[in-house]
XYZ file of N, CA, C and O in Angstrom:
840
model
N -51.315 -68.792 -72.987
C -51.189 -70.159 -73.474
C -51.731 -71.097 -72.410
O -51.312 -71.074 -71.252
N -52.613 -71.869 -72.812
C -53.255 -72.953 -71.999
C -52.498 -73.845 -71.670
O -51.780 -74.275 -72.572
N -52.370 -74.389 -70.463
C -50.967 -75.895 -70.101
C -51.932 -76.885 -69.664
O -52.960 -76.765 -68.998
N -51.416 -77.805 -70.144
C -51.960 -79.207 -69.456
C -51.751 -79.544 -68.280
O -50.732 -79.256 -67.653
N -52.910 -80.338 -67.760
C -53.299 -80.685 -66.500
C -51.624 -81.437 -66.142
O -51.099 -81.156 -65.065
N -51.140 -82.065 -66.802
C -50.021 -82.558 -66.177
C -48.360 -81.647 -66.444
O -47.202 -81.966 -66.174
N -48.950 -80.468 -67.067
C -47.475 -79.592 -67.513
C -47.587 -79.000 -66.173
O -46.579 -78.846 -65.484
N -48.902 -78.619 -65.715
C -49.137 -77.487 -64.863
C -48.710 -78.025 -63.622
O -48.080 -77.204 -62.955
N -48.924 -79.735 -62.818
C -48.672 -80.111 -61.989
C -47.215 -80.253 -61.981
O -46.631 -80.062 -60.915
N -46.532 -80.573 -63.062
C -44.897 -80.712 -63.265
C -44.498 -79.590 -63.147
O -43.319 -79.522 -62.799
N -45.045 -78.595 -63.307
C -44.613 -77.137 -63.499
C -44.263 -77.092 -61.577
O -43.160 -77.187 -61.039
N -45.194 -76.972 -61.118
C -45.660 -77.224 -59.655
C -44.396 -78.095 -58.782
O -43.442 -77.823 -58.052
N -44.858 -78.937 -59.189
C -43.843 -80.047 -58.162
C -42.000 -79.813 -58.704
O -41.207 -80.269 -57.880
N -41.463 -79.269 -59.766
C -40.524 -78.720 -60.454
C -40.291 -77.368 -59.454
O -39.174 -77.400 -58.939
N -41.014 -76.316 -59.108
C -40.453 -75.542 -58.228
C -40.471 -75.850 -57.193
O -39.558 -75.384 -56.512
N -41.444 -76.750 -56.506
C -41.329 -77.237 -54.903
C -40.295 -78.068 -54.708
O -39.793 -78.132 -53.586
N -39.716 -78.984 -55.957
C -38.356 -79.651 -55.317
C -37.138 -78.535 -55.555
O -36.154 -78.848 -54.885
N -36.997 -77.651 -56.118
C -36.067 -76.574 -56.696
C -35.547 -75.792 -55.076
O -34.413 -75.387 -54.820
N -36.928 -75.747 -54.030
C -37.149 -75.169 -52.917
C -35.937 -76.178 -52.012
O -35.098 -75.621 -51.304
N -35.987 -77.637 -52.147
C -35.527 -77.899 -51.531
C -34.264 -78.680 -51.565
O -33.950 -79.629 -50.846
N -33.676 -78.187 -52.406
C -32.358 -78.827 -53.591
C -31.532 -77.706 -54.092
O -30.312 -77.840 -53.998
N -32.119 -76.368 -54.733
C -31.467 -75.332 -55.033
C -30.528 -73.919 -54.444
O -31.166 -72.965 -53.998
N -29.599 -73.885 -54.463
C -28.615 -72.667 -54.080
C -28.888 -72.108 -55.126
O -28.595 -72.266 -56.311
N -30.055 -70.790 -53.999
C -30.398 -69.613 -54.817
C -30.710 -68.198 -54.076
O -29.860 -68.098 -53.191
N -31.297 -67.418 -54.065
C -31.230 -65.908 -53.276
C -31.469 -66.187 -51.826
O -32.487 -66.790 -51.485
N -30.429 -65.712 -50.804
C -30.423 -66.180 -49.416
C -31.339 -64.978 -48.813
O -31.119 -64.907 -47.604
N -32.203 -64.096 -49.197
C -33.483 -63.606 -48.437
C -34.514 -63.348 -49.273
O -34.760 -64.091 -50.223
N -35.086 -62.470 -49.053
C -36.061 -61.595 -50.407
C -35.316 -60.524 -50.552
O -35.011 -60.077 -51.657
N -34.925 -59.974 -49.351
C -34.421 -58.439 -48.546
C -33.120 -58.396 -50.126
O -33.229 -57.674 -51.117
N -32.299 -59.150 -49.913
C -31.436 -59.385 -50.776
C -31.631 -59.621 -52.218
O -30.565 -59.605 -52.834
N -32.633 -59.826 -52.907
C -33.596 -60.555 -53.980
C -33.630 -59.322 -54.402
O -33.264 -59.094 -55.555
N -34.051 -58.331 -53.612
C -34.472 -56.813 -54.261
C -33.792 -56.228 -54.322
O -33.979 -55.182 -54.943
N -32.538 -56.501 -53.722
C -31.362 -54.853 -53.288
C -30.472 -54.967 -53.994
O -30.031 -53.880 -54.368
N -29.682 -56.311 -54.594
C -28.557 -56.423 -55.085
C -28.467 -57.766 -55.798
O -27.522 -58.552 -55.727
N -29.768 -57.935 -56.605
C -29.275 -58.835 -58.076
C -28.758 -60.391 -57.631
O -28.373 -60.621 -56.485
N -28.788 -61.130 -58.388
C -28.295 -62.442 -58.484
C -26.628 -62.582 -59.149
O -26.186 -61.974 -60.124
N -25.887 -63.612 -58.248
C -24.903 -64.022 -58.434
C -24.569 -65.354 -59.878
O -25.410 -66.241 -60.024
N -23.898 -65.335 -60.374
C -23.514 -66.490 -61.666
C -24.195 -67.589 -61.151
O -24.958 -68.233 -61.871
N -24.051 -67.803 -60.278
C -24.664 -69.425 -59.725
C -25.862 -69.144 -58.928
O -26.561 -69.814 -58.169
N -25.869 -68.183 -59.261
C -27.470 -68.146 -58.454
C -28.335 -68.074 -59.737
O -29.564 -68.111 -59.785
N -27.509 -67.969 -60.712
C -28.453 -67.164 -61.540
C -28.528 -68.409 -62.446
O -29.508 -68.505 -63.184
N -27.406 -69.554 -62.462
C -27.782 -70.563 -62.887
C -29.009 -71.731 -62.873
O -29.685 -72.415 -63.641
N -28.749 -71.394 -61.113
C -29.976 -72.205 -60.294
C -31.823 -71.640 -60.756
O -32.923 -72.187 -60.827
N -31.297 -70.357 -60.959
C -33.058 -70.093 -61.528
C -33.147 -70.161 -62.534
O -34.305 -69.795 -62.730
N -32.498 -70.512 -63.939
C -32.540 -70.647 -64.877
C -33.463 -72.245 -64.951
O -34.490 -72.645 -65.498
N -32.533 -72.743 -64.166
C -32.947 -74.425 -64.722
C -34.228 -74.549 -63.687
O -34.881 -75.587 -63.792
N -34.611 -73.675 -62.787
C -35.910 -74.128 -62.157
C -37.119 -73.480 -63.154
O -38.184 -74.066 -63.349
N -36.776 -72.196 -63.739
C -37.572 -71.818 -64.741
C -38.248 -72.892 -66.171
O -39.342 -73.259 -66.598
N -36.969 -73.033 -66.455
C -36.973 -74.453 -67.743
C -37.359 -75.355 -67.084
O -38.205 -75.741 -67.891
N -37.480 -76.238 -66.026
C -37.913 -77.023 -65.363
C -39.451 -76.558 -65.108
O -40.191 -77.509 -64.855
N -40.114 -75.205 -65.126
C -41.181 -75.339 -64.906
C -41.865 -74.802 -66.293
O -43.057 -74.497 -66.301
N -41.091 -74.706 -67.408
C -41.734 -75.440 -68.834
C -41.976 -73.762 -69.629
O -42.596 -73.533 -70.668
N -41.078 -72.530 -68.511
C -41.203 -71.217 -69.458
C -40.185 -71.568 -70.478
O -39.245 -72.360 -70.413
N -40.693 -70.602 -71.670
C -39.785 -70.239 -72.737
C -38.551 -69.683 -72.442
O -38.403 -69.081 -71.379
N -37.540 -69.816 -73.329
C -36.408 -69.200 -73.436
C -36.465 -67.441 -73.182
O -35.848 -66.734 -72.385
N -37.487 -67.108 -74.229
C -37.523 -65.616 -74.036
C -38.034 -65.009 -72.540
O -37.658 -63.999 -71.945
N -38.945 -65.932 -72.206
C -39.545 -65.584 -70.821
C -38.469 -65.728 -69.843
O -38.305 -64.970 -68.887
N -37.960 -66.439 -70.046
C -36.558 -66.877 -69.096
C -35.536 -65.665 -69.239
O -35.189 -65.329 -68.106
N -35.047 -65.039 -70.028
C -33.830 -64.091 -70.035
C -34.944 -62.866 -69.647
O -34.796 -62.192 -68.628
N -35.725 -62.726 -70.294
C -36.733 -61.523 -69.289
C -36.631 -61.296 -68.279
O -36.371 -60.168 -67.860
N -36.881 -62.739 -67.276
C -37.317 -62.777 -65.901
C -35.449 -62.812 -65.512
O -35.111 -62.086 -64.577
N -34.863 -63.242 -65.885
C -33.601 -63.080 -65.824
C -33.115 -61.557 -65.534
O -32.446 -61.373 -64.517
N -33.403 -60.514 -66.333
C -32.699 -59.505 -66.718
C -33.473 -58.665 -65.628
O -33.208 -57.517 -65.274
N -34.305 -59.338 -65.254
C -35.601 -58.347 -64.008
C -34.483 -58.430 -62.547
O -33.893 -57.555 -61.912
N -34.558 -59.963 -62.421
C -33.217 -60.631 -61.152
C -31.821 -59.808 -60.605
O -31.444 -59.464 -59.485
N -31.132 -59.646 -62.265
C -29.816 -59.136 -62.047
C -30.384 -57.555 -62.022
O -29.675 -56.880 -61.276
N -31.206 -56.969 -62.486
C -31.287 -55.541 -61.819
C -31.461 -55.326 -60.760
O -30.955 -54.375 -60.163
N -32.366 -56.319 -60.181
C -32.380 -56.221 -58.136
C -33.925 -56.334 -57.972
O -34.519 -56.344 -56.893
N -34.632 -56.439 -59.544
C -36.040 -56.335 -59.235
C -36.904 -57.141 -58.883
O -36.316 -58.171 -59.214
N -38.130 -57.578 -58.342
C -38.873 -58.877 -57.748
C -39.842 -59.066 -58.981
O -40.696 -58.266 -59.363
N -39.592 -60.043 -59.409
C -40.913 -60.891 -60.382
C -41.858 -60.492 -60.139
O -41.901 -59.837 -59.098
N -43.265 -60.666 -61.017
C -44.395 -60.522 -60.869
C -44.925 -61.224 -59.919
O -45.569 -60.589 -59.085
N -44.832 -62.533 -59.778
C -45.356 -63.559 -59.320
C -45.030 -63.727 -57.858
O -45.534 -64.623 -57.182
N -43.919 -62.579 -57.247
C -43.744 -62.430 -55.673
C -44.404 -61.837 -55.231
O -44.667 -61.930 -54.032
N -45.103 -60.725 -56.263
C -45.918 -59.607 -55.505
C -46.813 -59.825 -55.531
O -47.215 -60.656 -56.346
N -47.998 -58.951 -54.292
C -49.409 -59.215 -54.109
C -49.985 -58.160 -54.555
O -51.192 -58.301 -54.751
N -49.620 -57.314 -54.747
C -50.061 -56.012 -55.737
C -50.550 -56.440 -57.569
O -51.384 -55.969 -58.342
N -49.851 -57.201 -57.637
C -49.804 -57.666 -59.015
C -50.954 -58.504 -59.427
O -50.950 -59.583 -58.834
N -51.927 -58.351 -60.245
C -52.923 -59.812 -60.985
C -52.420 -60.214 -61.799
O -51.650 -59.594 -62.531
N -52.815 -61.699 -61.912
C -52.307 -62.607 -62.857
C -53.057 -62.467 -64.269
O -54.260 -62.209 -64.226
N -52.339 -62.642 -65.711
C -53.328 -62.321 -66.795
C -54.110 -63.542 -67.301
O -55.136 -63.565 -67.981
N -53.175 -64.826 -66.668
C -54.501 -65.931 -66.850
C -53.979 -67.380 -65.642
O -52.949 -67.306 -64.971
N -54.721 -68.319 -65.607
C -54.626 -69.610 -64.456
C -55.819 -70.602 -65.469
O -56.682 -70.492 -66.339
N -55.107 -71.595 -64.603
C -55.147 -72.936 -65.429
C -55.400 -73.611 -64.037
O -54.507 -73.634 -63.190
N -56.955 -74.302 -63.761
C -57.252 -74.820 -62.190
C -57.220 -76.639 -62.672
O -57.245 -77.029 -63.839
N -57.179 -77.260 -61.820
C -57.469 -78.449 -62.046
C -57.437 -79.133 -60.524
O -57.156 -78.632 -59.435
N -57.823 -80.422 -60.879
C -58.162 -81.310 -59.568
C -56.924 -82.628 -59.560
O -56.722 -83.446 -60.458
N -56.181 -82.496 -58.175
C -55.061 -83.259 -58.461
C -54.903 -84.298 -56.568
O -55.447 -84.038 -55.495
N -54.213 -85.103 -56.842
C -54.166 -85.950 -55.751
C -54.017 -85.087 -54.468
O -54.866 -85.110 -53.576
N -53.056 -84.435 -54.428
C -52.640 -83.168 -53.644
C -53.590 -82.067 -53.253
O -53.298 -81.247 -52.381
N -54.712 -82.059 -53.897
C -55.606 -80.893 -53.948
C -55.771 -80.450 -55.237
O -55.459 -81.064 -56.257
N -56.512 -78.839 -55.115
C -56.787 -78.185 -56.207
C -55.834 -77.373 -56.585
O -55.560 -76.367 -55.930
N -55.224 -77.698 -57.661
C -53.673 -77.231 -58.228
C -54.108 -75.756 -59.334
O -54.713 -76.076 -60.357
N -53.813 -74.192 -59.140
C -53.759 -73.281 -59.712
C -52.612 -73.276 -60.056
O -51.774 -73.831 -59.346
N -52.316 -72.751 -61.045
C -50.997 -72.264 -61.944
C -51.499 -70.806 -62.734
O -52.252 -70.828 -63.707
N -50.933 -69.519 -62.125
C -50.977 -68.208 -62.530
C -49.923 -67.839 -63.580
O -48.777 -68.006 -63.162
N -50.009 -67.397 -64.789
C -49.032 -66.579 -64.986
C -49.830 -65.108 -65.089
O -50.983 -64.679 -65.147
N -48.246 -64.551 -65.070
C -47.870 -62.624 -64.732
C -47.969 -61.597 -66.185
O -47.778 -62.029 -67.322
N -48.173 -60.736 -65.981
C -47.399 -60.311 -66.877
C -46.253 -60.289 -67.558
O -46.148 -60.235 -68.783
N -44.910 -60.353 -66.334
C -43.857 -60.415 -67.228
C -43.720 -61.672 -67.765
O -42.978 -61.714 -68.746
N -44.402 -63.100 -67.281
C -43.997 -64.414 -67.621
C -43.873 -65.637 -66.521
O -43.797 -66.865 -66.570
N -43.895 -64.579 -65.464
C -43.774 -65.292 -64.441
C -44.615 -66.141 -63.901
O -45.727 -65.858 -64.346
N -44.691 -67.165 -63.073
C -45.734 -67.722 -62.459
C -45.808 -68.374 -61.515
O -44.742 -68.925 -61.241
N -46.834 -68.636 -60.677
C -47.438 -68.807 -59.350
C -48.076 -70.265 -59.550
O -49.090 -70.411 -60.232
N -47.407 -71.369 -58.900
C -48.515 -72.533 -58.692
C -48.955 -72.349 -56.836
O -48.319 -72.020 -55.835
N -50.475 -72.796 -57.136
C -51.047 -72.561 -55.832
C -52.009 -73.954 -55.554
O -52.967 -74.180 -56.293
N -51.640 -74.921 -54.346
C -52.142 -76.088 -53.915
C -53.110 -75.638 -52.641
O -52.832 -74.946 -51.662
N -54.572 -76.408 -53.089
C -55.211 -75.770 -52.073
C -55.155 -77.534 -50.859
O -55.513 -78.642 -51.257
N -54.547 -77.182 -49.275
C -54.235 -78.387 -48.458
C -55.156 -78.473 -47.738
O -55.807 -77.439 -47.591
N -55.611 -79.727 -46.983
C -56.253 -79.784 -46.080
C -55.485 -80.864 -44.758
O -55.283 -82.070 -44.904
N -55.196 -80.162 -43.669
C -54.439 -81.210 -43.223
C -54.858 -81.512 -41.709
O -54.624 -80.595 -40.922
N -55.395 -82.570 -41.237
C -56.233 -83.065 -40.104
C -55.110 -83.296 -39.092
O -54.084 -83.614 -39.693
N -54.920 -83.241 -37.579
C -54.498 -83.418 -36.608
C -55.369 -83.853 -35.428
O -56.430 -83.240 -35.309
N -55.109 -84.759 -34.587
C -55.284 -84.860 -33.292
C -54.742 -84.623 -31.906
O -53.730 -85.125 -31.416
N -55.348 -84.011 -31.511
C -54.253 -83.620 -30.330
C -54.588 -84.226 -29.111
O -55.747 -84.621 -29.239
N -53.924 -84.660 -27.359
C -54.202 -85.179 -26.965
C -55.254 -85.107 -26.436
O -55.240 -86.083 -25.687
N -56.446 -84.470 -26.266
C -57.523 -84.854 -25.746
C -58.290 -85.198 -27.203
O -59.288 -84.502 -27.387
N -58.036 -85.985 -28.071
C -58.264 -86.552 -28.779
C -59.917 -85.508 -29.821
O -60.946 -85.851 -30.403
N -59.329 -84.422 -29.546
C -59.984 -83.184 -30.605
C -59.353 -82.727 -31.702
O -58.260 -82.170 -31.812
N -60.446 -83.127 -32.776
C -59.540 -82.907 -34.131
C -59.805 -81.320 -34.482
O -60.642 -80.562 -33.992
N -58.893 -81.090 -35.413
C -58.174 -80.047 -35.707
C -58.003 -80.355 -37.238
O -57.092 -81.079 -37.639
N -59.254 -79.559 -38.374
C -58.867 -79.658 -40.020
C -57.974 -77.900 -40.303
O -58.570 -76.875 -40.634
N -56.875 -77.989 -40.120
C -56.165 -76.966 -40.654
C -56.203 -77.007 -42.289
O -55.869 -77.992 -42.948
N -56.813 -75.383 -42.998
C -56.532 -75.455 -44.346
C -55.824 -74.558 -44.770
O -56.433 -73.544 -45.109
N -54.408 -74.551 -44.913
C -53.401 -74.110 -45.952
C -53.238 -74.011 -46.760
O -53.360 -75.024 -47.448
N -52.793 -72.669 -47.476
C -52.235 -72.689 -49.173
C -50.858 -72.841 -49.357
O -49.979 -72.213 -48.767
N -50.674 -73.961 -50.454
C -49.162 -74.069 -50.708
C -48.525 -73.115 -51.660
O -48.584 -73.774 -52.698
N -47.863 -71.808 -52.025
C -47.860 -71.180 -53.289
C -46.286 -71.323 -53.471
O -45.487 -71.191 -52.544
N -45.944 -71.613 -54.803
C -44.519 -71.180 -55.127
C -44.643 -70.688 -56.392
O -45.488 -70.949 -57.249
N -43.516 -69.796 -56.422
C -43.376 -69.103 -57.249
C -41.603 -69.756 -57.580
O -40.827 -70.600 -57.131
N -41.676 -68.654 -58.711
C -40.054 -69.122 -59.099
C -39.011 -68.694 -57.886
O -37.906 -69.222 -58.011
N -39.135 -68.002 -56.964
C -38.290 -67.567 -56.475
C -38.317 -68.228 -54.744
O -37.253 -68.400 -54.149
N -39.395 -68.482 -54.222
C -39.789 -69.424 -52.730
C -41.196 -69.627 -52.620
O -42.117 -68.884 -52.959
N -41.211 -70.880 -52.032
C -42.730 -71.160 -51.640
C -42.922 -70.869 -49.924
O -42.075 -70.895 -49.031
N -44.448 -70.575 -49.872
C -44.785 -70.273 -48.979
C -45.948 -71.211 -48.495
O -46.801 -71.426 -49.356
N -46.146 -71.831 -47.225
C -47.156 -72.308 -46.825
C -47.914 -71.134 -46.052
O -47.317 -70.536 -45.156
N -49.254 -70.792 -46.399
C -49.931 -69.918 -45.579
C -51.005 -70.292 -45.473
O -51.585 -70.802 -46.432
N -51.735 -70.104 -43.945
C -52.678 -70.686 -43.276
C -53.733 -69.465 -43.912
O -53.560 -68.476 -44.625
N -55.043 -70.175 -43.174
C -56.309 -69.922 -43.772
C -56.536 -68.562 -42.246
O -56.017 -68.780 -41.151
N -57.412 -67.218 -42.541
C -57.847 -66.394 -41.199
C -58.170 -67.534 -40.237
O -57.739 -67.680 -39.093
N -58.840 -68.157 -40.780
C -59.402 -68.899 -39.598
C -57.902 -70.080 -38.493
O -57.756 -70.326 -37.296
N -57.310 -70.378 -39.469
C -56.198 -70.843 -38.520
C -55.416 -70.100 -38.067
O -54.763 -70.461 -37.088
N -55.228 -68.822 -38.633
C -53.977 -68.288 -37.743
C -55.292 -67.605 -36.498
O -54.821 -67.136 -35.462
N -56.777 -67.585 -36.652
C -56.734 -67.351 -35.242
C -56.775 -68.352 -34.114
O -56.384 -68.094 -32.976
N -57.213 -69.369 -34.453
C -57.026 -70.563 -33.519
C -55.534 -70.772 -33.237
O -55.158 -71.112 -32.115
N -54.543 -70.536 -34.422
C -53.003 -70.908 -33.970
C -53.073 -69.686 -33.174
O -52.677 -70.127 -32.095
N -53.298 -68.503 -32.988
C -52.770 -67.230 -32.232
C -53.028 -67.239 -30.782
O -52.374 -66.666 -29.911
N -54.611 -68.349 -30.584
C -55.274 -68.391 -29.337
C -55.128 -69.541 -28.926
O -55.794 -69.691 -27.901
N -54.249 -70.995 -29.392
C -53.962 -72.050 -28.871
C -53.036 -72.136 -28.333
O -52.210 -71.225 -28.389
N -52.819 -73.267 -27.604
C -51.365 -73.777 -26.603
C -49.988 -74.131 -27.665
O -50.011 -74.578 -28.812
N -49.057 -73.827 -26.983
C -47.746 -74.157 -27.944
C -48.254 -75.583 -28.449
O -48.815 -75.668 -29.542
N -48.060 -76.665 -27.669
C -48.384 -78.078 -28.270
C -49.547 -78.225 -29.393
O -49.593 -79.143 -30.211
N -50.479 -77.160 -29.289
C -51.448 -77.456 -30.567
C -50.734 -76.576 -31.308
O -49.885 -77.313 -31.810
N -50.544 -75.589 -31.665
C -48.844 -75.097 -32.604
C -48.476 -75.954 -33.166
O -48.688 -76.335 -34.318
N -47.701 -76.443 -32.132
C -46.432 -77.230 -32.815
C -47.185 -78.740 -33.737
O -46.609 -79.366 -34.628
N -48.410 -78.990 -33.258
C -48.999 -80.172 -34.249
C -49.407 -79.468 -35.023
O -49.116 -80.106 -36.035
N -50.006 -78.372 -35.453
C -50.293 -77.888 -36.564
C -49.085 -78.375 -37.651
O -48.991 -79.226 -38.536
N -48.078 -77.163 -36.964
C -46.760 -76.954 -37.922
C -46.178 -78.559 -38.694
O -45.836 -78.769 -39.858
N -46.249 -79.524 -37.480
C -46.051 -80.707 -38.129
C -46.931 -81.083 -39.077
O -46.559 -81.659 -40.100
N -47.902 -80.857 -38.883
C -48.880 -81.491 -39.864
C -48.593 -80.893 -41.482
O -49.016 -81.276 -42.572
N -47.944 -80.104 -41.200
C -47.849 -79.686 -42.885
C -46.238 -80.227 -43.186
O -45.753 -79.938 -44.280
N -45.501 -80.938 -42.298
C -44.861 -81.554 -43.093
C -44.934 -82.500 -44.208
O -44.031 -82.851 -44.968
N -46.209 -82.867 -44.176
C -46.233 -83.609 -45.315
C -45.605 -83.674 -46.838
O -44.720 -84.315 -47.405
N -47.083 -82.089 -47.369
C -47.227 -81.244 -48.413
C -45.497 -80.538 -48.529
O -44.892 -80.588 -49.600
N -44.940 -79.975 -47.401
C -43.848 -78.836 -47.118
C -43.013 -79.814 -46.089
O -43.266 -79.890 -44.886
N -42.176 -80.408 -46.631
C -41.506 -81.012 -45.663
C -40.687 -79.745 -44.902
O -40.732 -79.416 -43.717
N -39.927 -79.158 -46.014
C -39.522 -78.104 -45.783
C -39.703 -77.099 -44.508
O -39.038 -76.171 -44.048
N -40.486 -77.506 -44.289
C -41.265 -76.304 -43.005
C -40.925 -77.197 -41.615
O -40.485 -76.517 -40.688
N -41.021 -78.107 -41.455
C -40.259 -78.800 -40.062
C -39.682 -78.340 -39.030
O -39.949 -78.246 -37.832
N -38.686 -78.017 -39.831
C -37.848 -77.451 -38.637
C -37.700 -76.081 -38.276
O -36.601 -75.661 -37.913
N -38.861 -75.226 -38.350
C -39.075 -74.194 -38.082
C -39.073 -74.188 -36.812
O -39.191 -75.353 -36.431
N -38.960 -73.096 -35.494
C -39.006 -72.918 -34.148
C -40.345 -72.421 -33.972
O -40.689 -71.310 -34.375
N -41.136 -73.257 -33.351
C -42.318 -72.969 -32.743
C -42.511 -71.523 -32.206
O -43.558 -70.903 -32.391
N -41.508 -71.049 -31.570
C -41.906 -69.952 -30.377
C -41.879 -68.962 -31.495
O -42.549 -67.944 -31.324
N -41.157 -69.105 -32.708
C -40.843 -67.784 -33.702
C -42.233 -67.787 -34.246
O -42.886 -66.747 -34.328
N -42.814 -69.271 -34.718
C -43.907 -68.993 -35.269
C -45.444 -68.447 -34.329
O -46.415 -67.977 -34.923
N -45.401 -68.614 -32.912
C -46.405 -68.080 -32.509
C -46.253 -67.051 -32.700
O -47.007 -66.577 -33.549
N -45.009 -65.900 -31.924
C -44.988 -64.751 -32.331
C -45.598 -63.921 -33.424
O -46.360 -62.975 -33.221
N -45.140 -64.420 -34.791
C -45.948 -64.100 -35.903
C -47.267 -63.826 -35.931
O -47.977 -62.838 -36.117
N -47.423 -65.181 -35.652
C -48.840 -65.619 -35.620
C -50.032 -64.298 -34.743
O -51.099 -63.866 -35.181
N -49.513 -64.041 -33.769
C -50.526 -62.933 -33.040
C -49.933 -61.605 -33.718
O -50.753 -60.705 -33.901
N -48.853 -61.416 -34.040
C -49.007 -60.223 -35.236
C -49.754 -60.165 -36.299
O -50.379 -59.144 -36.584
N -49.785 -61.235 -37.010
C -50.567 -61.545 -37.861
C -52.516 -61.377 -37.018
O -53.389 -60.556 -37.300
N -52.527 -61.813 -36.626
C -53.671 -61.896 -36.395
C -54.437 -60.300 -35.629
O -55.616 -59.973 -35.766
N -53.784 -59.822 -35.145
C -53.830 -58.723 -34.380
C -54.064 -57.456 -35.393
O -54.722 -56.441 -35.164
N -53.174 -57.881 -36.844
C -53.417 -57.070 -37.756
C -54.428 -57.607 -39.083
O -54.565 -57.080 -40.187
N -54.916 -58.556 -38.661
C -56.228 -58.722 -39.634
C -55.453 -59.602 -40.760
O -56.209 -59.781 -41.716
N -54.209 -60.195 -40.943
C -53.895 -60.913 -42.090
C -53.417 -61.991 -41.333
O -53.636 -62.201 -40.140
N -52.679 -62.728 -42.191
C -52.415 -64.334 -42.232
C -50.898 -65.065 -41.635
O -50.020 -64.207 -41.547
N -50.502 -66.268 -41.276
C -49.380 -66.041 -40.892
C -48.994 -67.257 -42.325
O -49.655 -67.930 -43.116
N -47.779 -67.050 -42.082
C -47.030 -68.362 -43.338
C -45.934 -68.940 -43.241
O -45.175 -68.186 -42.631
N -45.427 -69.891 -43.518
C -43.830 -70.213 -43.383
C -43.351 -70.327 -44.470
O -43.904 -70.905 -45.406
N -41.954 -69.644 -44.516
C -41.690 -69.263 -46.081
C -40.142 -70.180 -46.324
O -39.335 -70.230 -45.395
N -39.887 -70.795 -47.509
C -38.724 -70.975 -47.713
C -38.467 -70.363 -49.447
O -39.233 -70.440 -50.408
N -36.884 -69.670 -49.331
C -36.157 -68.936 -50.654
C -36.010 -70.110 -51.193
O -36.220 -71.069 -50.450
N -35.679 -70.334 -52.384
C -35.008 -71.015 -52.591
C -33.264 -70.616 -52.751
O -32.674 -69.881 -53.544
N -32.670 -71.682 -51.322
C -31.551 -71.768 -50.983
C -31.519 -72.447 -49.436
O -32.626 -72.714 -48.968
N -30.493 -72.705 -48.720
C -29.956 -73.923 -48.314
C -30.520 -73.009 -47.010
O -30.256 -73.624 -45.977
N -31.071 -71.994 -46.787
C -31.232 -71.148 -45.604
C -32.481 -71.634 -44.991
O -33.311 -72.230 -45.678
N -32.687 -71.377 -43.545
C -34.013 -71.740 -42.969
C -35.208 -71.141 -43.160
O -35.458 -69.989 -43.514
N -36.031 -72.185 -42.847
C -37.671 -71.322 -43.109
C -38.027 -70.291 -42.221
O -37.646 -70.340 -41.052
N -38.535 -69.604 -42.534
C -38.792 -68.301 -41.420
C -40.198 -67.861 -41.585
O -40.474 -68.169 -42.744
N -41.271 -67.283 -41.020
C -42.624 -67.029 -40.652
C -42.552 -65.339 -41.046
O -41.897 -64.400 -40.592
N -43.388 -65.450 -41.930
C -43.934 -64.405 -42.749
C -45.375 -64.033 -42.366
O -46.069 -64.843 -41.751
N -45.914 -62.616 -42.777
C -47.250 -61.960 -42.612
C -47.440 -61.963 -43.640
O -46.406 -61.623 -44.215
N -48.757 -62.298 -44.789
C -49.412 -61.870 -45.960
C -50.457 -61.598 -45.863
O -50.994 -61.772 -44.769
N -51.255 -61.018 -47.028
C -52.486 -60.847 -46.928
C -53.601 -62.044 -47.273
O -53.885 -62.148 -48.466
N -54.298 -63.011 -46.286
C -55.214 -63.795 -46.251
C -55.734 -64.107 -47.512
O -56.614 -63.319 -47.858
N -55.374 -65.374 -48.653
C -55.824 -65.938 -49.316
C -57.817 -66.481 -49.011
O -58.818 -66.366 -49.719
N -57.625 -66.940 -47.906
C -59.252 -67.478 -47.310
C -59.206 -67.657 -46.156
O -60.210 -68.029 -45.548
């Protein structure tokens, strides 16, 4: 089913505030092992309907949750069976759905910094959320400059995506370099991830969008 340029952005901005408002699965680790709680399970209901799935798609993706299983739309193994691109204030706004129903909005960022010797710095990030957490993940090319720069150009990066991800702020610098040269050392990407739930953002490895 085709969505409109403005279902798809509501769809979008509907799970990114869900990220930062909703009591819902306090890891992934947990997401997979042991099912959703009544009120957890409330909280993804209304971020689902909030991002404009059907009823039936909803108790589906529901009945996937309380078995312990991960959505389509978490995994990178998985292709999407169709996306809906468009051009939006924010960037270039993708919206994937899954097979089971699930779906992926993906904001492509561009976010400029100066640092003090007054050398700019265009960091480009992908914003993705899914029903379950969004992730900000940097481009190969930034996590190798973040892997081979000084903490202080770090830490302006990381700010700089407060904008798009306020959410991501208050992440600890030193956790995210770490990552960052794992990531890079192993040929993929670094990211900062938030569940949706009241828990902190934490720095993830994926496999390199661009």
């Amino acid at each position: 089913m085709r969505r409109s340029p403005v279902h798809v952005w509501g769809g979008a901005l509907a799970i990114a505030t869900a990220v930062l408002t909703a009591s819902f699965i306090p890891t992934p680790a947990s997401a997979a092992q042991s099912g959703i709680t009544l009120g957890e399970e409330r909280s993804v209901r209304a971020t689902m309907h909030a991002a404009g799935l059907s009823s039936a798609v909803v108790e589906r993706l529901i009945a996937k949750l309380r078995a312990g299983e991960q959505l389509d739309s978490e995994l990178e193994t998985v292709a999407p069976e169709s996306s809906v691109t468009t051009l939006q204030d924010a960037g270039v706004v993708t919206t994937a759905t899954y097979p089971d129903g699930s779906i992926r909005t993906t904001v492509e960022l561009e976010r400029t910094l100066t640092g003090a010797s007054a050398r700019i710095y265009v960091a480009h990030p992908t914003l993705e959320c899914n029903l379950i957490h969004c992730t900000l993940i940097y481009s190969r090319a930034d996590t190798k400059y973040m892997a081979t720069a000084s903490f202080s150009t770090v830490s302006a990066i990381v700010a700089a995506a407060c904008g798009p991800a306020a959410w991501a702020c208050g992440i600890a610098v030193g956790v995210v370099i770490d990552t960052t040269h794992n990531a890079y050392s192993s040929g993929r990407c670094v990211g900062l991830q938030k569940v949706l739930a009241t828990g902190p953002v934490y720095p993830v490895i994926v496999s390199c969008r661009k």
